[in-house]
Tab-separated table of C-alpha atoms in Angstrom:
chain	number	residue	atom	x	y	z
A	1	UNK	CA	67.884	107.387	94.069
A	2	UNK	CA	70.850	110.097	93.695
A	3	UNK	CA	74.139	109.651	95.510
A	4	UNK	CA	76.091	112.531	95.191
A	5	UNK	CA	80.108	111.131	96.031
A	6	UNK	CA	83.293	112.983	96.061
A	7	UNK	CA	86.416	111.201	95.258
A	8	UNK	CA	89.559	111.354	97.495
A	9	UNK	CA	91.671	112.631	94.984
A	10	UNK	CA	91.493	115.056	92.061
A	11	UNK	CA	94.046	113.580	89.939
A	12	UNK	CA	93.231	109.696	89.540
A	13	UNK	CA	95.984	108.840	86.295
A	14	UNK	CA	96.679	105.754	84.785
A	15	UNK	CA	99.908	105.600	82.823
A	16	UNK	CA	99.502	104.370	79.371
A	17	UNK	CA	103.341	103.617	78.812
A	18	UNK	CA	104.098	102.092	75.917
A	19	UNK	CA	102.232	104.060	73.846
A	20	UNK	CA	100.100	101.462	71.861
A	21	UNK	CA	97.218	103.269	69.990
A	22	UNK	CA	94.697	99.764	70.214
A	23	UNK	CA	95.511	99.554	74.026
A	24	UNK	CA	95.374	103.157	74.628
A	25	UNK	CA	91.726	103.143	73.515
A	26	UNK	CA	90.857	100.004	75.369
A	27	UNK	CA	92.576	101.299	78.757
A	28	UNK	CA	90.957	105.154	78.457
A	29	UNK	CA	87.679	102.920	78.041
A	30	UNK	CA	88.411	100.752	81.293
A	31	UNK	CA	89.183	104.459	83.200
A	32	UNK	CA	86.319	105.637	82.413
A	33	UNK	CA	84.488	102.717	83.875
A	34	UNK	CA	86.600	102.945	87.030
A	35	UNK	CA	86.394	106.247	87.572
A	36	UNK	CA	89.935	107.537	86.519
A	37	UNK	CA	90.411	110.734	85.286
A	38	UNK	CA	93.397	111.373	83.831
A	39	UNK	CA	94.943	109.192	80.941
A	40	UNK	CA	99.075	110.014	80.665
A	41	UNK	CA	100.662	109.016	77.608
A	42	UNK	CA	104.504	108.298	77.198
A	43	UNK	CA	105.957	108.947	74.007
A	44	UNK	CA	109.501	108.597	75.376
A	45	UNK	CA	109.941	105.239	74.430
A	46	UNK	CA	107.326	102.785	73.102
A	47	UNK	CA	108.877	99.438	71.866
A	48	UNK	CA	107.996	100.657	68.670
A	49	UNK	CA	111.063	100.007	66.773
A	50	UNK	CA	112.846	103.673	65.775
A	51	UNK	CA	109.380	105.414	66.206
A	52	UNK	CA	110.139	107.458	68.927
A	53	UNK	CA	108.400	110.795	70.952
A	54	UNK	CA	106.061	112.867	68.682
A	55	UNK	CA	106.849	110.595	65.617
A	56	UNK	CA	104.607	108.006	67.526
A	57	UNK	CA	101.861	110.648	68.093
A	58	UNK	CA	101.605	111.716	64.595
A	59	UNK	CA	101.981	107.467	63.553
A	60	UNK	CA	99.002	107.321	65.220
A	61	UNK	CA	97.286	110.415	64.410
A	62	UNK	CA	96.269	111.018	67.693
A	63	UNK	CA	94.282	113.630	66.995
A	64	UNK	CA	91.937	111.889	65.117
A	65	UNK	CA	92.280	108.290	66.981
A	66	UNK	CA	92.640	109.210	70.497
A	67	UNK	CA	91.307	112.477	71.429
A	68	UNK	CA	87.975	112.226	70.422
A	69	UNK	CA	88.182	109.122	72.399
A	70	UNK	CA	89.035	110.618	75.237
A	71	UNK	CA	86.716	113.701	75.354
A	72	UNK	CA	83.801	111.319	74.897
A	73	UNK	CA	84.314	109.586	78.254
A	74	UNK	CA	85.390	113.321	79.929
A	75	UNK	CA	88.852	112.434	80.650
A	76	UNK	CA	91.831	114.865	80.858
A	77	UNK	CA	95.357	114.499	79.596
A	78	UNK	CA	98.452	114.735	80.571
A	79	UNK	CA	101.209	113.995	77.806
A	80	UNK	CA	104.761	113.293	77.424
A	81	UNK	CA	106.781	110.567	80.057
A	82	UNK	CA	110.529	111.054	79.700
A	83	UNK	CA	110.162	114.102	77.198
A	84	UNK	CA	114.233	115.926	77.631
A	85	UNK	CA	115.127	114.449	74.549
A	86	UNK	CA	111.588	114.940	73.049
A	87	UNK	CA	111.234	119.100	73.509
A	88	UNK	CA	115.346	118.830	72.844
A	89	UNK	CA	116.060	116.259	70.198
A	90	UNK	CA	119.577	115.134	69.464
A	91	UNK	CA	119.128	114.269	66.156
A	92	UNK	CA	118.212	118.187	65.705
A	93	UNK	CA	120.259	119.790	67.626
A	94	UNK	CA	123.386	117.620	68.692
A	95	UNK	CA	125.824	118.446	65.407
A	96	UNK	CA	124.968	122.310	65.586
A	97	UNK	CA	124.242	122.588	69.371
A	98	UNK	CA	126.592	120.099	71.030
A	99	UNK	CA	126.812	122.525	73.812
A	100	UNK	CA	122.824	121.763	74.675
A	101	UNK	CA	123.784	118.328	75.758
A	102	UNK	CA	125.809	116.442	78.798
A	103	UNK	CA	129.442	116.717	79.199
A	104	UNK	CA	130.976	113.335	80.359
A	105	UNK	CA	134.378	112.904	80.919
A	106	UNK	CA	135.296	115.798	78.967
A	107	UNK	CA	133.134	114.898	75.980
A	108	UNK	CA	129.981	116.251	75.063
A	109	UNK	CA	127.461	113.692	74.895
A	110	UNK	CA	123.397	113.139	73.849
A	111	UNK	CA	123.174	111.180	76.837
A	112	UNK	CA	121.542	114.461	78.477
A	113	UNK	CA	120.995	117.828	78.647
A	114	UNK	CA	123.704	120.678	80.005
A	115	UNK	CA	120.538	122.356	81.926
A	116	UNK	CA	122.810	125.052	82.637
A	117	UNK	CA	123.306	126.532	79.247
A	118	UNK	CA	121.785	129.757	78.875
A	119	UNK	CA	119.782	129.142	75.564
A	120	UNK	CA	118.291	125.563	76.358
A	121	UNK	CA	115.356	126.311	78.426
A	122	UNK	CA	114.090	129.000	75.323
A	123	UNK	CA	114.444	125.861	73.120
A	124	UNK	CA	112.818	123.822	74.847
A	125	UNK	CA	110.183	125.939	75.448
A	126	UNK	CA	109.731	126.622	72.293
A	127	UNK	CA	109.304	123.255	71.165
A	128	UNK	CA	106.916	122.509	73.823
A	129	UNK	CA	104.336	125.534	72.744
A	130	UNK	CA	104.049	124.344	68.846
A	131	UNK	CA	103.414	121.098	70.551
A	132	UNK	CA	100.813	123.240	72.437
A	133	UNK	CA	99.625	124.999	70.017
A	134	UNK	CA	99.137	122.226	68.090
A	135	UNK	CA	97.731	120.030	70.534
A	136	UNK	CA	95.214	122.283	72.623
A	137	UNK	CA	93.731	119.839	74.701
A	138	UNK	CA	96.459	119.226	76.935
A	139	UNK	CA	96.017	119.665	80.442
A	140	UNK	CA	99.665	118.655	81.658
A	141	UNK	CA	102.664	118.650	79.893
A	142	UNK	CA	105.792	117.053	81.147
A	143	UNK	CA	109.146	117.918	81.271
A	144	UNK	CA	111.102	115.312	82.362
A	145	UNK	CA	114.333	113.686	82.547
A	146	UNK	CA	115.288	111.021	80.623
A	147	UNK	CA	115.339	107.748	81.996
A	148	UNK	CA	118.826	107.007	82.327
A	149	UNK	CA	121.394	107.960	85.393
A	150	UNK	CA	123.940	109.877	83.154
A	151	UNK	CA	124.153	114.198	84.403
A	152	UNK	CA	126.017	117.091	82.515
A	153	UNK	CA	129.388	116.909	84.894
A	154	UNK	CA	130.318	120.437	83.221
A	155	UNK	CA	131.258	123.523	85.895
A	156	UNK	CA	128.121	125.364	85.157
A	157	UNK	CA	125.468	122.584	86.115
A	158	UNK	CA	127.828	121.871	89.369
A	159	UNK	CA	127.522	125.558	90.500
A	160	UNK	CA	123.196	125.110	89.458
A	161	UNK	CA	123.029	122.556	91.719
A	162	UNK	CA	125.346	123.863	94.249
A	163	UNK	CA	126.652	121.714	97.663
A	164	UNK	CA	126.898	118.235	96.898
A	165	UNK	CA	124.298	116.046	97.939
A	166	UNK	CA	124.057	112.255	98.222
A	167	UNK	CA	120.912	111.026	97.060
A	168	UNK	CA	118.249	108.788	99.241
A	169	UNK	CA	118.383	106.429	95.710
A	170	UNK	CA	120.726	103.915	96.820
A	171	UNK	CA	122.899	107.223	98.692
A	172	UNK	CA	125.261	106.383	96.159
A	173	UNK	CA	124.648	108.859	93.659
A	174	UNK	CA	124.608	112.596	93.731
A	175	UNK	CA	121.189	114.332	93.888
A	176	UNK	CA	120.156	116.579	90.834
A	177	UNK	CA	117.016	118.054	91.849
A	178	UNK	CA	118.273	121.711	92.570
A	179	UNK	CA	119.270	121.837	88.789
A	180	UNK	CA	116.262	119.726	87.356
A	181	UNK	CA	114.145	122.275	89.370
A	182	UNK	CA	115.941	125.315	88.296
A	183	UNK	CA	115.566	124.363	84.518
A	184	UNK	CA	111.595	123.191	84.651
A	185	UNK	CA	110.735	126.262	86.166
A	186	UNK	CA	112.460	129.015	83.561
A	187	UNK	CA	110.875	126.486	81.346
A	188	UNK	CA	107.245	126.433	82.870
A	189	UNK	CA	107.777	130.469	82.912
A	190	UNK	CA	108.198	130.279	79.013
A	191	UNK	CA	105.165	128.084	78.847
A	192	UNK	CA	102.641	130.233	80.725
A	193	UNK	CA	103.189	132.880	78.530
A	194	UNK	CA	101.089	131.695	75.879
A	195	UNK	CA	99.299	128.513	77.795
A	196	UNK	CA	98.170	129.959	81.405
A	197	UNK	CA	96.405	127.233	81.793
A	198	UNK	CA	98.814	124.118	81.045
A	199	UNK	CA	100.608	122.419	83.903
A	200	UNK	CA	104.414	121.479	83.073
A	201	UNK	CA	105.261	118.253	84.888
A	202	UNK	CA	108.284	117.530	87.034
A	203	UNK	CA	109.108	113.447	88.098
A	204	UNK	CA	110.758	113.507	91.021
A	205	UNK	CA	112.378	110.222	90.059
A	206	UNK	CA	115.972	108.881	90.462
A	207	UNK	CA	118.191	111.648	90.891
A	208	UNK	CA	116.013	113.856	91.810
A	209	UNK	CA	113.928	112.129	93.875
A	210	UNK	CA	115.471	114.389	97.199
A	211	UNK	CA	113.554	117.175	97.539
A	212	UNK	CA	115.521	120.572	96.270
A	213	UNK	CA	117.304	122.735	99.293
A	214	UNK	CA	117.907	125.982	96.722
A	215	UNK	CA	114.815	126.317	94.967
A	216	UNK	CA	110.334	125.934	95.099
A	217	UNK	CA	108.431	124.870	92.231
A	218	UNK	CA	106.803	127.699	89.963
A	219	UNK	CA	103.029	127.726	90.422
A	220	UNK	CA	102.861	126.246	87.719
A	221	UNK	CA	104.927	123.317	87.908
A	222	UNK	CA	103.330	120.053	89.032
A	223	UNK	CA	105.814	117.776	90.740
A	224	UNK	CA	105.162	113.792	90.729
A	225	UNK	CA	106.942	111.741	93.539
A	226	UNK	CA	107.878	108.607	92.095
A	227	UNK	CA	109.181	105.837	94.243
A	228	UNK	CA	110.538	103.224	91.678
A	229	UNK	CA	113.177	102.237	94.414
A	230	UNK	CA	110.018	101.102	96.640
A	231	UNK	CA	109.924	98.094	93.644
A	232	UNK	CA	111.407	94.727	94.831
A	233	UNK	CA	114.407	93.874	93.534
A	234	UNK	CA	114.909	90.369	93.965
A	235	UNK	CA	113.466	87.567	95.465
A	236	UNK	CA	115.044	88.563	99.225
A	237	UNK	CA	113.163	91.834	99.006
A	238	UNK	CA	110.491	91.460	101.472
A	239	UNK	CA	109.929	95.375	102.135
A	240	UNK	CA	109.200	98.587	99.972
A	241	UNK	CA	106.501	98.104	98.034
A	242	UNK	CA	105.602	94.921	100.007
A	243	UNK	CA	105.095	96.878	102.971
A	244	UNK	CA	102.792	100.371	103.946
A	245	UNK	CA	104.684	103.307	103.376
A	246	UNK	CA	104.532	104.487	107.003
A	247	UNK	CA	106.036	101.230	108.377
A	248	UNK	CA	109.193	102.786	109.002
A	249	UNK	CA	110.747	99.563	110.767
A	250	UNK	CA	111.658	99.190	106.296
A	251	UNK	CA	114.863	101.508	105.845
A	252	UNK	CA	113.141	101.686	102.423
A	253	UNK	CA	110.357	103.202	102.992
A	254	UNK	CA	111.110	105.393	105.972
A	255	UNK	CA	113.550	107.442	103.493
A	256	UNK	CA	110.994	107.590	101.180
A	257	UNK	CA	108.230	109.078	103.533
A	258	UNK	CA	110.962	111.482	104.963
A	259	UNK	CA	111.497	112.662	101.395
A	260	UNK	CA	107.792	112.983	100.459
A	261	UNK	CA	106.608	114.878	103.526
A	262	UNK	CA	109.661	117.438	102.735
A	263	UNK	CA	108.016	117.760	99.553
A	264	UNK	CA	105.048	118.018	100.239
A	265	UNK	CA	106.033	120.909	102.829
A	266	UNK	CA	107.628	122.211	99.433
A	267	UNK	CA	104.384	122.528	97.045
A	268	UNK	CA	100.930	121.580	97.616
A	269	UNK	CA	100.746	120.969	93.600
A	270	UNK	CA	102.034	117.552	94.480
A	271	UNK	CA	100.752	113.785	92.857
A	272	UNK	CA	102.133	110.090	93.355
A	273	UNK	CA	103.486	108.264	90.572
A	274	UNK	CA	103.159	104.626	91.842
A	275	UNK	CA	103.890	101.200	90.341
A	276	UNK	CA	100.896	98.693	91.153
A	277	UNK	CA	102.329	97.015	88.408
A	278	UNK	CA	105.627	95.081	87.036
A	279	UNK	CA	107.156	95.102	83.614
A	280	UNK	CA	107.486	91.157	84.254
A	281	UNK	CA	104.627	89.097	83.700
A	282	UNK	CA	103.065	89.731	79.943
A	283	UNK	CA	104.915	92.323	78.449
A	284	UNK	CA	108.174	93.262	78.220
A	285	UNK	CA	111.689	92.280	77.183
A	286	UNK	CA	112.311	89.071	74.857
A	287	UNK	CA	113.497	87.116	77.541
A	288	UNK	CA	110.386	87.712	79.636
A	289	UNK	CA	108.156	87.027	76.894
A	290	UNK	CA	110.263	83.900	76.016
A	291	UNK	CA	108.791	82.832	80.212
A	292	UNK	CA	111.852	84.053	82.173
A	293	UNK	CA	111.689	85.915	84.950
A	294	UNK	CA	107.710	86.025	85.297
A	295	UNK	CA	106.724	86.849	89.004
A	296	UNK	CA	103.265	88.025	90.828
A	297	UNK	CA	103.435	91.155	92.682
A	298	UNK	CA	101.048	90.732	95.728
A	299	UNK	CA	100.744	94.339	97.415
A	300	UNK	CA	97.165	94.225	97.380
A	301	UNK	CA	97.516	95.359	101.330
A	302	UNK	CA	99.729	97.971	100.419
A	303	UNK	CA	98.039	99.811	98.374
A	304	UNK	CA	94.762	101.014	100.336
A	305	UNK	CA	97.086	101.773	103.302
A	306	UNK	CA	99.597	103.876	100.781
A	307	UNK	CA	96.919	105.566	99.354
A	308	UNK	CA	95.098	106.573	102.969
A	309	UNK	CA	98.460	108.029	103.880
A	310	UNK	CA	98.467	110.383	101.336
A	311	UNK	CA	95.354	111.385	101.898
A	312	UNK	CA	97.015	112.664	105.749
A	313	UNK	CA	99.298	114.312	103.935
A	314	UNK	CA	97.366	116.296	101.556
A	315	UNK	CA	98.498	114.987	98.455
A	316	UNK	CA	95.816	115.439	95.560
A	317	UNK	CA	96.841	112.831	93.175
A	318	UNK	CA	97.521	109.470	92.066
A	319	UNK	CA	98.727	107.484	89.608
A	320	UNK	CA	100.159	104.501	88.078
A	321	UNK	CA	101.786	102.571	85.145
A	322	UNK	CA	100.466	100.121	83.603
A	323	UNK	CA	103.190	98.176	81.488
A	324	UNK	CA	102.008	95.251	83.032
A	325	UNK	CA	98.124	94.317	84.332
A	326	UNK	CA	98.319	92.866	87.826
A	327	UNK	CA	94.527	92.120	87.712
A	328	UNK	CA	93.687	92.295	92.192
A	329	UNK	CA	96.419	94.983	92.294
A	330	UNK	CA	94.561	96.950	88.631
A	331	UNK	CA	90.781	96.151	90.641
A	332	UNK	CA	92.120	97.929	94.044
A	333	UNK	CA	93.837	100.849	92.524
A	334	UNK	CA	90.865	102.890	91.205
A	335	UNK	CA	88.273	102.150	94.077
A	336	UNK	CA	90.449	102.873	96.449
A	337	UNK	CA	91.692	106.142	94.469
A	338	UNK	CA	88.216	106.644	95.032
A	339	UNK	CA	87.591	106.451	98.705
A	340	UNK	CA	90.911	105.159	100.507
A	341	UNK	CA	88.812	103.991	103.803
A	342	UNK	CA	88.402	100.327	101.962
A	343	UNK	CA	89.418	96.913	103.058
A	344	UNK	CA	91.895	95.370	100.884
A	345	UNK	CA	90.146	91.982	102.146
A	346	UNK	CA	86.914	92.861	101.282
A	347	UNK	CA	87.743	94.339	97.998
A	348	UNK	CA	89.819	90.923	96.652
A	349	UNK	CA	86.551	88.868	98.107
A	350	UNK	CA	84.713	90.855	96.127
A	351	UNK	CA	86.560	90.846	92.907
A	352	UNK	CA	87.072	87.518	93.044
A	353	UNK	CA	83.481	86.848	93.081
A	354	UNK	CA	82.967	89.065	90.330
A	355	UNK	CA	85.857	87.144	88.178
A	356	UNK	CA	85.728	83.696	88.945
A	357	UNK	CA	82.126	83.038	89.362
A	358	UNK	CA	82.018	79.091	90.852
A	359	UNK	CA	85.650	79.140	91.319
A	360	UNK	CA	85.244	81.657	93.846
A	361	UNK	CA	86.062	79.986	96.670
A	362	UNK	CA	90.011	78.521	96.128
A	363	UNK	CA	91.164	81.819	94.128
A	364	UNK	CA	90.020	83.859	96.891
A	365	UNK	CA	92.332	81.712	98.570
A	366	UNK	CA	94.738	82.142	96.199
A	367	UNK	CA	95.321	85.831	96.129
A	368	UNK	CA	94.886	86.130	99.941
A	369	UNK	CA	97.604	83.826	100.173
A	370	UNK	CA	99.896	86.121	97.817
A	371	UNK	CA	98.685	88.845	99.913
A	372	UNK	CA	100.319	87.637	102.921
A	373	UNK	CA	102.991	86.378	101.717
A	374	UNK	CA	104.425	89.411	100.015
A	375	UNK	CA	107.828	88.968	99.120
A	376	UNK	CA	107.904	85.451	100.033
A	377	UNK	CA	105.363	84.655	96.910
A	378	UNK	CA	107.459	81.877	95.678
A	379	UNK	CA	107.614	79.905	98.832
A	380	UNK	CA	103.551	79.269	98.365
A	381	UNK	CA	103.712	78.294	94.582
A	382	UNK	CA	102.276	74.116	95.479
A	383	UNK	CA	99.703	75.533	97.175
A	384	UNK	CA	98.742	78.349	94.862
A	385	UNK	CA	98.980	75.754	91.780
A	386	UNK	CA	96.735	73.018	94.378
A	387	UNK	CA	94.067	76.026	94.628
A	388	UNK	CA	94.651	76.592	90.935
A	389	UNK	CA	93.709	73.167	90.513
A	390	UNK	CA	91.071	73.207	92.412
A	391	UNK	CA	89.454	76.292	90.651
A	392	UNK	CA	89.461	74.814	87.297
A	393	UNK	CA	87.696	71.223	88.707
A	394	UNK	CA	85.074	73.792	89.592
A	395	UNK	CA	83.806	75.713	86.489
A	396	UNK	CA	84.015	75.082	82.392
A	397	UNK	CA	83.005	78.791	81.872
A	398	UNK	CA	85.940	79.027	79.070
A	399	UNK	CA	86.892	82.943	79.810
A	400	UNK	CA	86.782	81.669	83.920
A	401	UNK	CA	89.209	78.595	82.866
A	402	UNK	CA	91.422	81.046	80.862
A	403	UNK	CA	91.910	83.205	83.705
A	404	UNK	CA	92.741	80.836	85.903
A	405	UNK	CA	95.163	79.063	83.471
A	406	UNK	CA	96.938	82.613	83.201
A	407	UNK	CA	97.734	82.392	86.448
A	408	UNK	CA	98.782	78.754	86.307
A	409	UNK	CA	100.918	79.570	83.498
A	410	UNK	CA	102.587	82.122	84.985
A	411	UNK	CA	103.200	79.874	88.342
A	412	UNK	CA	105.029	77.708	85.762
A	413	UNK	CA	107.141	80.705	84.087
A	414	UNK	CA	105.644	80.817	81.052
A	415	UNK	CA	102.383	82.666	79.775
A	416	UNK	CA	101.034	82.809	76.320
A	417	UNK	CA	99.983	86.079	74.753
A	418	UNK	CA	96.602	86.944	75.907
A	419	UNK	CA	94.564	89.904	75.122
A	420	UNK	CA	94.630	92.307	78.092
A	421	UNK	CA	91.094	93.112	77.817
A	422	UNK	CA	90.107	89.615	79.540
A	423	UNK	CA	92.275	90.506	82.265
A	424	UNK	CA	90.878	93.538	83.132
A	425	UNK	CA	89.130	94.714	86.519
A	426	UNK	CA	85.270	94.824	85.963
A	427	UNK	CA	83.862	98.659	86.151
A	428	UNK	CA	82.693	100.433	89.763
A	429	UNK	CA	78.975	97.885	90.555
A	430	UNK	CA	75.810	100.329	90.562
């Protein structure tokens, strides 16, 4: 029998952020499996102490570790994350070059980067081709901003960016993607010169989320529309992420899909950087791993409807991190990056099935019951730990028990380490 299938999207990512060499080569090996594509490693930040950007590359000797790794299963990458201060380091250039960097309240500051200055796109060009150079196999190379809200306030990157523009993120900010935009591409111009072939990547995150009004991406500039502000909040966020993206009843997400079709209008090189997952639950800060502030995140209905939609509009790509492992939200994501026209239903009956063997039955209940709930999870916690309950009366498989207990644990704000392997999705079924 041959079954010849073509997936819904060219670009199917998963996020490998932090950059953790033993992960990294167990999550390129569950992509493979589930049919992702593209494996994008951050080396902005990795909770790896001082080792920051390439330093955690070369700690890990990449080359020899990872790469053959990911040739072997046929799967592309795209490197970097928050990479301003990577291509542009501080510690290099801030005591000769303070000019390269922000100007805040009259001070210069390595906080960011005055994209304005003449010079600073050649440097950080240049950094990026020895990287390059060095590093051939890269299909996409970012060039992003760093993760933090501070902008050069200096004349010259006001007149970039031109009229002032509030931004959809909160509309309490000013947007930044005029200058952001102007900078990647006299960047991405640099690039081509001696790597045609390489995409350099553009997050349209935060700041410059809005889509620009002065200026198109270079054809070889690959924008990524990422809707962190979509992620809940607090417990009285009920919409966003909890909700499709074309409900536009949410105030959220109508903004959002205004924003995305404008950019989509703008460049058909276009990909979604989405967050199926939480930095809450197993990983994290000391005071989540300590059992604070543990939640669920139950979009399971979300994300085959999100992921249809962009299909309508054309957009080739998808993505998301995976900080966290939301194991119904981590089983969806890659079948339905596959072929969007899925039922979220049918897929959690299924994995369930799969994962729980005999104690089918009450976590099928279970997750359907987080499903609907949505932002209201916490309301259904003595039912969820009943079904919970119920689940473990029904099997003594030990890896079945210690999934369930995960989830029990978590229900009761704490969760001991656990290898992430076990909570894995289970590969694509013949």
């Amino acid at each position: 029998l041959f079954i010849s299938e073509t997936p819904a999207f060219e670009y199917r990512a998963l996020m490998l952020f932090p950059f953790n060499i033993k992960r990294a080569l167990e999550d390129i090996d569950w992509m493979a499996k589930n049919r992702l594509n593209v494996a994008h490693v951050a080396v902005n930040s990795s909770r790896e102490g001082p080792v920051l950007g390439l330093q955690l590359w070369h700690k890990y000797e990449a080359r020899k570790t990872f790469l053959p790794q990911l040739e072997k299963r046929g799967i592309d990458l795209h490197f970097g994350g928050h990479t301003f201060f990577v291509w542009v380091p501080p510690e290099t250039y801030f005591e000769s070059h303070p000019e390269y960097f922000s100007l805040i309240g009259g001070e210069r500051m390595a906080k960011a980067l005055c994209l304005s200055y003449p010079d600073l796109a050649e440097v950080a060009a240049r950094n990026m081709i020895q990287f390059l150079d060095e590093n051939p196999e890269v299909d996409i190379l970012d060039c992003w901003n760093n993760d933090v809200s501070d902008w050069c306030e200096c004349q010259q990157c006001q007149v970039m960016e031109g009229s002032t523009r509030t931004s959809i993120v909160g509309r309490k900010v000013i947007a930044k993607s005029n200058s952001a935009l102007q900078f990647v591409n006299s960047v991405a111009s640099r690039v081509k010169e001696g790597h045609p072939g390489v995409q350099i990547n553009l997050l349209a995150y935060d700041r410059i989320l809005d889509t620009p009004t002065r200026v198109q991406p270079a054809e070889n500039v690959l924008v990524g529309f990422a809707s962190i502000s979509r992620v809940p909040r607090s417990e009285k966020d009920t919409g966003g992420y909890y909700k499709p993206l074309y409900d536009r009843r949410d105030e959220v997400n109508r903004v959002h899909l205004e924003e995305l079709k404008k950019w989509a209008k703008l460049t058909d090189n276009l990909y979604m950087y989405d967050y199926f997952v939480l930095w809450k639950t197993l990983s994290g800060s000391r005071k989540i791993r300590q059992g604070r502030n543990m939640e669920f995140y139950p979009m399971m209905d979300t994300i085959p409807k999100d992921l249809w939609l962009y299909t309508q509009l054309g957009i080739k790509g998808v993505s998301t991190e995976q900080f966290d492992w939301n194991e119904v939200n981590m089983y969806l994501y890659p079948r339905v990056a596959w072929n969007p026209n899925q039922s979220a239903a049918v897929l959690i009956d299924r994995f369930c099935r799969q994962f729980y063997g005999q104690a089918y039955a009450p976590m099928l209940e279970h997750w359907l019951t987080l499903a609907e709930a949505k932002g209201n999870w916490r309301k259904e916690r003595d039912r969820c730990l009943d079904l919970i309950e119920q689940a473990l009366n029904l099997t003594q498989d030990s890896q079945v028990r210690g999934r369930i207990e995960r989830l029990k644990k978590i229900w009761s704000g704490w969760v001991a380490d656990q290898p992430f392997r076990d909570t894995r999705p289970f590969p694509f079924e013949p």
